[in-house]
Short mmCIF file of C-alpha atoms and ligand atoms in Angstrom, two decimals:
data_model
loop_
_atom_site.label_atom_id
_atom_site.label_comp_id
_atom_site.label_asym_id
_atom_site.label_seq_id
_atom_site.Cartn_x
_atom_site.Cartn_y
_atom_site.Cartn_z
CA UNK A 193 -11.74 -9.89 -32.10
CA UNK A 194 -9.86 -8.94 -28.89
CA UNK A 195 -8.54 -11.82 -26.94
CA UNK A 196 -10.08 -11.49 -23.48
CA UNK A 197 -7.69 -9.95 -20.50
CA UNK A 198 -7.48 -11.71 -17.50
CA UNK A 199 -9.16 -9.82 -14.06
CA UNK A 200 -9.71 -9.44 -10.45
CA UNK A 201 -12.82 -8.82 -9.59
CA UNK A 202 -13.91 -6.54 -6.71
CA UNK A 203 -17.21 -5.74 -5.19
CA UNK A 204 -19.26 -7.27 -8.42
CA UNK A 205 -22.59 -5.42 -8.06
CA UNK A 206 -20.72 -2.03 -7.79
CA UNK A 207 -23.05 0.43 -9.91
CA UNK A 208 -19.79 1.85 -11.77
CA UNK A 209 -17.61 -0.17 -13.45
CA UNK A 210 -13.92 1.12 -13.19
CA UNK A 211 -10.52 -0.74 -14.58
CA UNK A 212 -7.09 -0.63 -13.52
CA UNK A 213 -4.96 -1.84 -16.15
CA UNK A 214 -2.69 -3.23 -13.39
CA UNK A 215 -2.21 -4.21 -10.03
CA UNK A 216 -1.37 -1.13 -7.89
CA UNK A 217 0.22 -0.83 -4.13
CA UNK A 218 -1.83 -0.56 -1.09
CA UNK A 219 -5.53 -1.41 -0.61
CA UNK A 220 -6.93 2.12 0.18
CA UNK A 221 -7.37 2.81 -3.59
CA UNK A 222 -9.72 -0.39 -3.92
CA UNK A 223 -11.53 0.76 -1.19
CA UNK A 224 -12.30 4.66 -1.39
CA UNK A 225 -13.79 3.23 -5.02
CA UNK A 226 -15.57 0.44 -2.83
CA UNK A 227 -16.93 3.19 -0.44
CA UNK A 228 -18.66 4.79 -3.44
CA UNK A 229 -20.30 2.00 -4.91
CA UNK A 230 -17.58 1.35 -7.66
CA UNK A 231 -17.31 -2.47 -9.41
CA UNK A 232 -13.25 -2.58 -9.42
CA UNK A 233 -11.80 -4.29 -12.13
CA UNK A 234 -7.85 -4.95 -12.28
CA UNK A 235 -5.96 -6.97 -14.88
CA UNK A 236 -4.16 -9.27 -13.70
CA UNK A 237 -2.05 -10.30 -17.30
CA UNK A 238 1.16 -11.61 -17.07
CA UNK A 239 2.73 -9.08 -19.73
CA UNK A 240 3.94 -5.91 -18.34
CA UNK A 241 2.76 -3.51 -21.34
CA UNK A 242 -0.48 -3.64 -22.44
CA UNK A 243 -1.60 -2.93 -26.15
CA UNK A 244 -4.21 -1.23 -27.64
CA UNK A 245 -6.18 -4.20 -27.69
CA UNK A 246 -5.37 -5.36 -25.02
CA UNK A 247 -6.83 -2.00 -23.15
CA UNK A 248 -9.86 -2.23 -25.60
CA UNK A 249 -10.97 -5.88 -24.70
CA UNK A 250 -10.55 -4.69 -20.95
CA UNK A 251 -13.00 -1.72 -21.42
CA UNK A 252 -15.64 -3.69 -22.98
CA UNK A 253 -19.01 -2.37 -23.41
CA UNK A 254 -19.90 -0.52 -20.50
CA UNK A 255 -16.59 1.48 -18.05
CA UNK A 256 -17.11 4.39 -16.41
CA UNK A 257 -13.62 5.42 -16.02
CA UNK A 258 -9.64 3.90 -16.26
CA UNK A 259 -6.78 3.68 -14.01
CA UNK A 260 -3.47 3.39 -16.47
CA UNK A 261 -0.03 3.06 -16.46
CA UNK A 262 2.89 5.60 -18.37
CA UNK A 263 3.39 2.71 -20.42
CA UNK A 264 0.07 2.80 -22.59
CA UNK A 265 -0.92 4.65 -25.10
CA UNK A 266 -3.46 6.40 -24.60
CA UNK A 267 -4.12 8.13 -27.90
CA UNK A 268 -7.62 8.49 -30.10
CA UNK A 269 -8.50 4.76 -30.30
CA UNK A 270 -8.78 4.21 -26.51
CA UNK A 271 -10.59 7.54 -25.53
CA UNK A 272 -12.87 6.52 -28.67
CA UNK A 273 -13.52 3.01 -26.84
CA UNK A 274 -13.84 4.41 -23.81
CA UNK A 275 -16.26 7.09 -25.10
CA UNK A 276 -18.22 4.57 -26.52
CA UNK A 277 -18.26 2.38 -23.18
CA UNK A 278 -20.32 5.70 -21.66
CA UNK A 279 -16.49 6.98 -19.82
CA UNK A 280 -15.78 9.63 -18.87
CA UNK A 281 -12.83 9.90 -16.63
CA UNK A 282 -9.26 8.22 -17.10
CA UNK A 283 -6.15 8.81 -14.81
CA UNK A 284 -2.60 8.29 -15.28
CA UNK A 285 -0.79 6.10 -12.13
CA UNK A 286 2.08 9.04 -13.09
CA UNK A 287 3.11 12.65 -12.98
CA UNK A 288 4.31 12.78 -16.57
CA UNK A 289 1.61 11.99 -18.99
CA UNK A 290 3.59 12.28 -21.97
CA UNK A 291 1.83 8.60 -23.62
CA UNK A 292 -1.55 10.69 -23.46
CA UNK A 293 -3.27 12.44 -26.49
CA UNK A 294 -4.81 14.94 -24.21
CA UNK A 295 -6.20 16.34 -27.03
CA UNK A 296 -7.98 13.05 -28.26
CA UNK A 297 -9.31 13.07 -24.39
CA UNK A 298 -10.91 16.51 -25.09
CA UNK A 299 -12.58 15.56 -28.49
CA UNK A 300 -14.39 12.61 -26.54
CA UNK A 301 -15.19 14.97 -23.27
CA UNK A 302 -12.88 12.27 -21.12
CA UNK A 303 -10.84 13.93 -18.08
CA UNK A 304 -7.33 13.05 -17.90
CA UNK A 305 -5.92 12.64 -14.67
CA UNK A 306 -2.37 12.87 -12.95
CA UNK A 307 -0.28 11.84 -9.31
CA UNK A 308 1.60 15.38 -8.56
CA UNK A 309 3.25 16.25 -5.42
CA UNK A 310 3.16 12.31 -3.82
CA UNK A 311 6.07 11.04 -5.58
CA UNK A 312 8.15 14.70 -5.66
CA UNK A 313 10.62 13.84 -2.35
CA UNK A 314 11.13 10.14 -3.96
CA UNK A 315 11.97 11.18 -6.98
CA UNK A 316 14.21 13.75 -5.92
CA UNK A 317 15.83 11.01 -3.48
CA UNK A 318 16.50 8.97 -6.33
CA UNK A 319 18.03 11.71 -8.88
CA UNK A 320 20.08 12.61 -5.14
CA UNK A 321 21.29 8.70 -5.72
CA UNK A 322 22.08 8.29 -8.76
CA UNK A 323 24.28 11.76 -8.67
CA UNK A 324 26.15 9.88 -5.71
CA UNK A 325 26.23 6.66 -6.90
CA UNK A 326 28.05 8.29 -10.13
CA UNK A 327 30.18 10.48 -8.77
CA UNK A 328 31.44 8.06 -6.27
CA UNK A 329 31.43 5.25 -8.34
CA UNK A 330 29.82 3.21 -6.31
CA UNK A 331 28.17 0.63 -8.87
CA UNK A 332 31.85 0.17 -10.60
CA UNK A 333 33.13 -0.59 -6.97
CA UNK A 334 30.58 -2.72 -6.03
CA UNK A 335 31.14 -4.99 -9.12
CA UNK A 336 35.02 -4.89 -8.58
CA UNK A 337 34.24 -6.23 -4.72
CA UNK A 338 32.07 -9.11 -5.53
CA UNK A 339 34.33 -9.93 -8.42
CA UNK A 340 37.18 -10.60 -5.92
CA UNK A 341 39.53 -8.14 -7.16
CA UNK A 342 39.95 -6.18 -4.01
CA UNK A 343 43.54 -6.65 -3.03
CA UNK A 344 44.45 -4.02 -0.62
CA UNK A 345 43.78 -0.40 -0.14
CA UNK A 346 45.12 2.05 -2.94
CA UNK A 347 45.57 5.56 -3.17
CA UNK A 348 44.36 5.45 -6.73
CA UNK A 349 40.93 3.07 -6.25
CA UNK A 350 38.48 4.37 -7.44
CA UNK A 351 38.47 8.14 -7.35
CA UNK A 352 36.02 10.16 -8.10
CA UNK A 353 34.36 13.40 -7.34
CA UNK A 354 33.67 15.37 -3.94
CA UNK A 355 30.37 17.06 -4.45
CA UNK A 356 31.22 19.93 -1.33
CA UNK A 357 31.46 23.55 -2.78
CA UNK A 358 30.81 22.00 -6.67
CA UNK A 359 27.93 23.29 -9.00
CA UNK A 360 24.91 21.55 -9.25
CA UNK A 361 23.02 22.54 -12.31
CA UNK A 362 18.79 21.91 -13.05
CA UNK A 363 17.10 21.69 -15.88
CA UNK A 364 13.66 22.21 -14.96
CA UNK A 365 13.29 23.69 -11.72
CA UNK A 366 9.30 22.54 -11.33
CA UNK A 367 8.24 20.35 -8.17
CA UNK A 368 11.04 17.63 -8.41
CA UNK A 369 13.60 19.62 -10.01
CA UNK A 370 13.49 22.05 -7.06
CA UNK A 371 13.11 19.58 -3.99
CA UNK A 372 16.38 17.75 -5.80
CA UNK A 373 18.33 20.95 -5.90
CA UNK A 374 17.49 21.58 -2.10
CA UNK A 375 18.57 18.11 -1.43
CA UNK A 376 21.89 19.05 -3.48
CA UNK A 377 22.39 22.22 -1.50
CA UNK A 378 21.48 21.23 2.03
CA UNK A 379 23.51 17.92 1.83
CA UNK A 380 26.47 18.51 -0.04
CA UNK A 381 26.84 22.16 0.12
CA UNK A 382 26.64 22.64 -3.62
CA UNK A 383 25.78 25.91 -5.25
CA UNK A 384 23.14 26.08 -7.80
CA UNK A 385 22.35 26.98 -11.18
CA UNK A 386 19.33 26.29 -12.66
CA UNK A 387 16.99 27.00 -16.16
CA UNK A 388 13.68 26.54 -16.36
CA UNK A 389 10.99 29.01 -18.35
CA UNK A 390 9.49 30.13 -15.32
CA UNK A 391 11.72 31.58 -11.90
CA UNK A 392 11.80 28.98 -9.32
CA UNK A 393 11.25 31.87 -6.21
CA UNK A 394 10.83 29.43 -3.37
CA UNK A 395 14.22 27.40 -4.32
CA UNK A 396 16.17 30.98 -4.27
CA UNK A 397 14.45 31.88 -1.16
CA UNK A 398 15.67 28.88 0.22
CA UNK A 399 19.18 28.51 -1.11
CA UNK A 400 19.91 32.46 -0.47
CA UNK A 401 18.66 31.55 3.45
CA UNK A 402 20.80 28.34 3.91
CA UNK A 403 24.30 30.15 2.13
CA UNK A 404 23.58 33.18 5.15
CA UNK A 405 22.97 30.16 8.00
CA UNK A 406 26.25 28.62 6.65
CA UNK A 407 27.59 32.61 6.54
CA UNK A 408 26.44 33.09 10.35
CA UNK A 409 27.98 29.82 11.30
CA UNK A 410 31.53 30.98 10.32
CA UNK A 411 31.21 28.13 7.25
CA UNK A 412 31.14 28.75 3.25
CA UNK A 413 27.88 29.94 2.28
CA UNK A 414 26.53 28.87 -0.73
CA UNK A 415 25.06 30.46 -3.89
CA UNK A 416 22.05 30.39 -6.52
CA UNK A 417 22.04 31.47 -10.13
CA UNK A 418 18.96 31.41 -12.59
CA UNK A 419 20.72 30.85 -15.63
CA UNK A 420 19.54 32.55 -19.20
CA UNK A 421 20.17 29.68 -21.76
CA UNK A 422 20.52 25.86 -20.79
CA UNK A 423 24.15 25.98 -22.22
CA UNK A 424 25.06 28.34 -19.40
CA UNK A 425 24.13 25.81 -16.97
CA UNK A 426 26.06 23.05 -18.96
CA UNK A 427 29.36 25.12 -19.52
CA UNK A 428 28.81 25.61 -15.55
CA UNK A 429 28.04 22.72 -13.41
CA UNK A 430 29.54 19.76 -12.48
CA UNK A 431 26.74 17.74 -11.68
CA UNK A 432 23.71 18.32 -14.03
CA UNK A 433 19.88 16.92 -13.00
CA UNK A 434 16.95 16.55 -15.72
CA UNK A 435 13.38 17.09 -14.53
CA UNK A 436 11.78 18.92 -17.66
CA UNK A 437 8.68 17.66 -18.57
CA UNK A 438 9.01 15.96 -21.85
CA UNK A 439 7.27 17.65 -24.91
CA UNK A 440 8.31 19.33 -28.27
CA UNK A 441 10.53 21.66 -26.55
CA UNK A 442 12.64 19.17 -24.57
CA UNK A 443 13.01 16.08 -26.96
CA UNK A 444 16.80 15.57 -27.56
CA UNK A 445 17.59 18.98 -25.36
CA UNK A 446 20.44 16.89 -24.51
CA UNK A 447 22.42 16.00 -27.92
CA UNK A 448 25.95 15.93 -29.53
CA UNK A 449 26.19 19.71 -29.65
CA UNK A 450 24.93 19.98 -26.05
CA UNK A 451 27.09 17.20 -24.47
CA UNK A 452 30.06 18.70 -26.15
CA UNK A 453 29.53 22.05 -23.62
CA UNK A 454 29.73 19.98 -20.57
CA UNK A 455 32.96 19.62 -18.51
CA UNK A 456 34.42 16.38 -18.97
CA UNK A 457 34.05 15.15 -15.77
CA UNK A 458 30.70 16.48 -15.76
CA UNK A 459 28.18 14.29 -14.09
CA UNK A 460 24.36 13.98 -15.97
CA UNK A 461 20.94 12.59 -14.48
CA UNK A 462 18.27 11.74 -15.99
CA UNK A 463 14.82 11.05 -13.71
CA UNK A 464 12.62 13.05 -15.87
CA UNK A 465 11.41 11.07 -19.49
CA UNK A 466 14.24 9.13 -21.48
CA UNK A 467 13.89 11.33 -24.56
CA UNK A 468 14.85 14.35 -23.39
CA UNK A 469 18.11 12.82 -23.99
CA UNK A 470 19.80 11.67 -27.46
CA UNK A 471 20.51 8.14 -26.32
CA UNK A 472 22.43 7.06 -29.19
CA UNK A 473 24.95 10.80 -28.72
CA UNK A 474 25.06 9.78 -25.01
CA UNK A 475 26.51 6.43 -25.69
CA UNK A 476 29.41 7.99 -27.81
CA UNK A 477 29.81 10.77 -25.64
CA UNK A 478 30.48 7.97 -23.15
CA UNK A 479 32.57 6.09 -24.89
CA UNK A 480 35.10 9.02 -25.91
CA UNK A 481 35.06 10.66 -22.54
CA UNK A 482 35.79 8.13 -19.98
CA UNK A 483 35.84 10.53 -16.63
CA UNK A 484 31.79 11.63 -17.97
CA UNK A 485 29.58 9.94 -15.78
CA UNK A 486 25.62 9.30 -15.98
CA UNK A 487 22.96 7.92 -13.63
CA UNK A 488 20.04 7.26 -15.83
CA UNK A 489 16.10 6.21 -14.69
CA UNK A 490 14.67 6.57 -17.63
CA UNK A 491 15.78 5.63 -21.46
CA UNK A 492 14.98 6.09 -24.88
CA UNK A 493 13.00 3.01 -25.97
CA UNK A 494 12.04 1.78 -22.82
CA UNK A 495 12.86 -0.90 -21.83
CA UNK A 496 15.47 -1.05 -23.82
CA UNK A 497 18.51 0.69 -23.97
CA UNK A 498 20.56 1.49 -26.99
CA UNK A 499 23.25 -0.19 -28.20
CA UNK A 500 26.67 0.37 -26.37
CA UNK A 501 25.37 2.04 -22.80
CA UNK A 502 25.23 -1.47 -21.13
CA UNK A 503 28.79 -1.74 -21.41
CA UNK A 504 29.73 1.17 -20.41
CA UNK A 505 31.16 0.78 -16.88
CA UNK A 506 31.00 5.58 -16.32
CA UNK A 507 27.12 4.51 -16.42
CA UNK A 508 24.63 3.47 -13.57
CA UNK A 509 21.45 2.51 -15.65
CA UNK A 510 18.46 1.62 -13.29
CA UNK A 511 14.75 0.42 -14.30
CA UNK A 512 12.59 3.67 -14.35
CA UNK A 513 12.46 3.27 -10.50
CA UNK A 514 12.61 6.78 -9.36
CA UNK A 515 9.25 6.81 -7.43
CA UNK A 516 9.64 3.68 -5.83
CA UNK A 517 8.79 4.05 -2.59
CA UNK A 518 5.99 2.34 -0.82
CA UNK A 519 4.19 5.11 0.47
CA UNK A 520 4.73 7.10 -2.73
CA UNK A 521 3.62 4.08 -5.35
CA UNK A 522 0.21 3.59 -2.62
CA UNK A 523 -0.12 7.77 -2.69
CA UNK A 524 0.14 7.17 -6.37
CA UNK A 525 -2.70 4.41 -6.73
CA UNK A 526 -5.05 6.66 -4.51
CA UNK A 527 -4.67 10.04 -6.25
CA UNK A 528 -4.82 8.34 -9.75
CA UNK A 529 -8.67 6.49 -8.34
CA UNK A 530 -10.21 9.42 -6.83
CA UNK A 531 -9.59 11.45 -10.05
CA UNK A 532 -11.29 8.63 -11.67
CA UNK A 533 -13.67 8.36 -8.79
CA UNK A 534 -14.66 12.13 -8.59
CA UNK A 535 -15.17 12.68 -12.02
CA UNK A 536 -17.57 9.96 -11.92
CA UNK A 537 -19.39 11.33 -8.88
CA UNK A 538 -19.28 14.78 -10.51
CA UNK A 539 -17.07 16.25 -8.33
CA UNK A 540 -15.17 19.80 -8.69
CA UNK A 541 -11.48 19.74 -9.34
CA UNK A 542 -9.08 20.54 -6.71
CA UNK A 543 -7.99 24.13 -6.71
CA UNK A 544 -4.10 23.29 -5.98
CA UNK A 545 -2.24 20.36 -7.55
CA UNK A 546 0.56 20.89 -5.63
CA UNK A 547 -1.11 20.70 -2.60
CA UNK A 548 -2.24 16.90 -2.33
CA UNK A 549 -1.94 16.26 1.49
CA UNK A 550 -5.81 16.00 1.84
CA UNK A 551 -5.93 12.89 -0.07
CA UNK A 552 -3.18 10.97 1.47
CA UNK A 553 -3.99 11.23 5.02
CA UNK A 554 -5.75 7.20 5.55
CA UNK A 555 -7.24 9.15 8.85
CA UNK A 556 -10.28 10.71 6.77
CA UNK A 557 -12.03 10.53 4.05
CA UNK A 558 -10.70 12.32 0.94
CA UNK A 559 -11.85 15.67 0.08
CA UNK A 560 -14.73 15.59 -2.33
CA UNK A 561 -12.51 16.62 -5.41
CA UNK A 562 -10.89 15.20 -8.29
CA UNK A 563 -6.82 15.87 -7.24
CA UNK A 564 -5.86 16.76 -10.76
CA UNK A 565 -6.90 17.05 -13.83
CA UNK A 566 -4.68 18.32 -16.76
CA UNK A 567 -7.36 19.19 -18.84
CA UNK A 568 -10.02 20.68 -16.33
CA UNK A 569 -10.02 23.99 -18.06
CA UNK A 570 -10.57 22.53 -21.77
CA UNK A 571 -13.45 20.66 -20.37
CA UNK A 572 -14.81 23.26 -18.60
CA UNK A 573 -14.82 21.24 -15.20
CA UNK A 574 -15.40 23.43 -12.10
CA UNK A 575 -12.81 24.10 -9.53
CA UNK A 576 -13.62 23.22 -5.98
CA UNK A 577 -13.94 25.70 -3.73
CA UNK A 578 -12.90 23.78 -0.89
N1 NAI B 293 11.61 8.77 -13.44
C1 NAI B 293 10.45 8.77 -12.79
O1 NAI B 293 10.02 7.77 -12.22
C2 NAI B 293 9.66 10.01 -12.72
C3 NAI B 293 9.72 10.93 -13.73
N2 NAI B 293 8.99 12.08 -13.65
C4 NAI B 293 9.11 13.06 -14.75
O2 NAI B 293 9.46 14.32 -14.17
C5 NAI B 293 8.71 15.32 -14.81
C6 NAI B 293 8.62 16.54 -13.93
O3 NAI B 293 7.75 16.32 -12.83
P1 NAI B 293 7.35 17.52 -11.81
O4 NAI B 293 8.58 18.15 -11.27
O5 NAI B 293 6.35 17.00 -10.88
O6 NAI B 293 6.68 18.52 -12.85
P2 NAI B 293 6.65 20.11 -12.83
O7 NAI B 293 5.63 20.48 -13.84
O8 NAI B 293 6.52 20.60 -11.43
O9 NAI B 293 8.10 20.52 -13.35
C7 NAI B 293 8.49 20.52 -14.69
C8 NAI B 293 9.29 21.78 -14.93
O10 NAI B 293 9.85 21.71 -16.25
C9 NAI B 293 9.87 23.03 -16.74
N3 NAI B 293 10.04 23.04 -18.19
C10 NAI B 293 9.12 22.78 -19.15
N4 NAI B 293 9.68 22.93 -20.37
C11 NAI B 293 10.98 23.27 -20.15
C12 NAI B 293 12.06 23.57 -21.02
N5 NAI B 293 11.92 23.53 -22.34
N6 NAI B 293 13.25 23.89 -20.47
C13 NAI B 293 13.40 23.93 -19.11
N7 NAI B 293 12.40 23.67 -18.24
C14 NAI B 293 11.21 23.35 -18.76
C15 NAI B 293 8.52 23.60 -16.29
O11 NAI B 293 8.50 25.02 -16.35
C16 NAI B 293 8.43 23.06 -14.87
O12 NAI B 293 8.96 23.95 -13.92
C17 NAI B 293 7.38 14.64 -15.14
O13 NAI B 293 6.71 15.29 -16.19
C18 NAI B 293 7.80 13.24 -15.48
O14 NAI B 293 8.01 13.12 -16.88
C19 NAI B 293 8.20 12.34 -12.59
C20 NAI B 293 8.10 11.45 -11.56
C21 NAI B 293 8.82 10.20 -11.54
O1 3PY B 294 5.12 9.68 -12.38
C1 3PY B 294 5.84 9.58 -13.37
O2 3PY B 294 5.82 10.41 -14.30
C2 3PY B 294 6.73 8.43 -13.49
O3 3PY B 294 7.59 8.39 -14.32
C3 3PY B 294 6.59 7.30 -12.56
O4 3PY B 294 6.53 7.69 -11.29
#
């Protein structure tokens, strides 16, 4: 038998009983669940991932729906025990939802929800950081400061790369991949190239508008390209952003053969999933081209990294903490429990993921949707016509 999991109870006589597998930011998610007559449940276990078991002993006989986390697994044995607990609804506290068998979710009728559009400017802020933070070398600085080796100015410390008039290339031009490029553009006057299956119209709008601003203003304008292969962006740019999604199609896009086509003093970020890059390739890669550079969120084995990249002083390796921000993580908690929430009530699914706003503002009450849904349309779930 399951070992029991630690809670915190809220609002005990609450007529549906839903879990969060952790602890989440803010209150408002606690309470919009509160409002609706919702039992909340969240573990409070020391451990930061939670097994099967673990999730299985928390659901119990009776939940009507689960909060979760990117690190769970959320494959055929949970939906089953959450099927049998009489749930129906389960949301990821994430965009990605790569650790779900939507699938499984569809063969026990359970909706799988998502976060979209709260954490997109974060995110983007973050992969914006870590390109900086590499190409400056700030980290490797920083270390060489506090170390005491500082001994006078140099005209050799620490050079790196000016970002102004440079290529920045995206792989996966979708909500983050585009508001990063922007950020790339705008700020540093970078041009872009990008790849992604589908044409990213609003990002050329934009770039093409800003390079005839820059035009008008006497300055260097700058350009766009929607690039046919990913090599073509790889052979290209000097700074190169991940924001694919991470399936079939982009595990290990980035390996030996691919890391081979990039400049040498290419700069790569990953935000996106840690998979989509050949960890083990990267490490070499690394270790044989010391002007390469990374910043990396997110890594193979989480939370580990593989052997070799710790050392490596051309990497800035930080703890999958791209959508850190307080009012994202709290945006994150509250979109995650009113898809839980509205599938519970019965509610109709949002027509636009990508248009979240309505759910964030603490002013008034949510609209009476679930936010998104990744599988709405193999469950059949009606879209709201609000
Ligand atoms: N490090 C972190 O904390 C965070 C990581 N993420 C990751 O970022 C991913 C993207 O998030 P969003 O931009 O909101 O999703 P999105 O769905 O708006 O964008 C993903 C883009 O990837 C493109 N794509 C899919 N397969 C591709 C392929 N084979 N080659 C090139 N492009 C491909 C899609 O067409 C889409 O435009 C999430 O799925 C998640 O894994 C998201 C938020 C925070
Ligand atoms: O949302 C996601 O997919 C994350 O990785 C965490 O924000």
């Amino acid at each position: 038998m399951a070992k029991p999991v630690s809670v915190e109870v809220w609002n005990p006589n609450g007529k549906y009983r839903v879990i969060s597998t952790k602890p989440m930011p803010g209150t408002r998610w606690i309470n919009l669940l509160i409002e609706q007559d919702c039992r909340v449940e969240i573990c409070t276990e020391k451990k930061t991932i939670l097994s099967v078991e673990d999730i299985i002993a928390l659901i119990g006989n009776k939940c009507d729906g689960v909060i979760g986390q990117l690190t769970e697994d959320w494959g055929d044995t949970l939906f089953a025990a959450l099927s049998r607990a009489g749930g129906k609804a389960f949301s990821n506290m994430a965009v990605g939802y790569n650790n779900v068998d939507v699938n499984a979710a569809n063969k026990y009728g359970v909706a799988v929800g998502n976060t979209p559009g709260v954490l997109t400017e974060t995110t983007a802020e973050l992969a914006a950081s870590l390109s900086l933070a590499a190409s400056r070398r700030i980290v490797e600085a920083d270390e060489f400061m506090r170390a005491g080796l500082y001994d006078g100015w140099l005209p050799h410390l620490f050079v790196g790369n000016l970002l102004k008039g440079q290529t920045v290339g995206v792989i996966g031009a979708g909500r983050i991949g585009s508001a990063y490029a922007r950020m790339m553009v705008e700020g540093f006057k970078m041009n872009l190239i990008y790849y992604d299956l589908y044409q990213a119209t609003r990002l050329e709008k934009f770039v093409t508008a800003y390079g005839e601003f820059l035009k008008s203003n006497g300055e260097q304008p700058v350009y766009w390209k929607r690039a046919s292969s990913m090599d073509e962006v790889l052979r290209e740019a000097d700074v190169i952003s991940l924001h694919p999604v991470l399936d079939k199609t982009t595990y290990h896009l980035i390996n030996k053969e691919s890391l081979a086509t990039m400049k040498k003093e290419a700069i790569l970020v990953n935000c996106s999933r840690g998979p989509v890059v050949d960890e083990v390739a990267l490490v070499e890669h690394l270790k044989q081209n010391p002007m390469f550079r990374v910043g990396l969120d997110v890594f193979e084995d989480e939370p580990f990294m593989k052997p070799g990249l710790a050392e490596m002083k051309n990497a800035v390796v930080v703890p999958h903490i791209a959508s850190a921000s307080k009012w994202t993580r709290e945006g994150m908690a509250t979109l995650a429990a009113l898809n839980v929430l509205g599938k519970i009530k019965g509610y109709p699914i949002w027509g636009d993921p990508n248009q979240v706003a309505p759910f964030l503002n603490e002013n008034a009450p949510p609209p009476a949707a679930c936010p998104s849904i990744v599988n709405a349309k193999a469950l059949g779930l009606p879209v709201s016509k609000l």
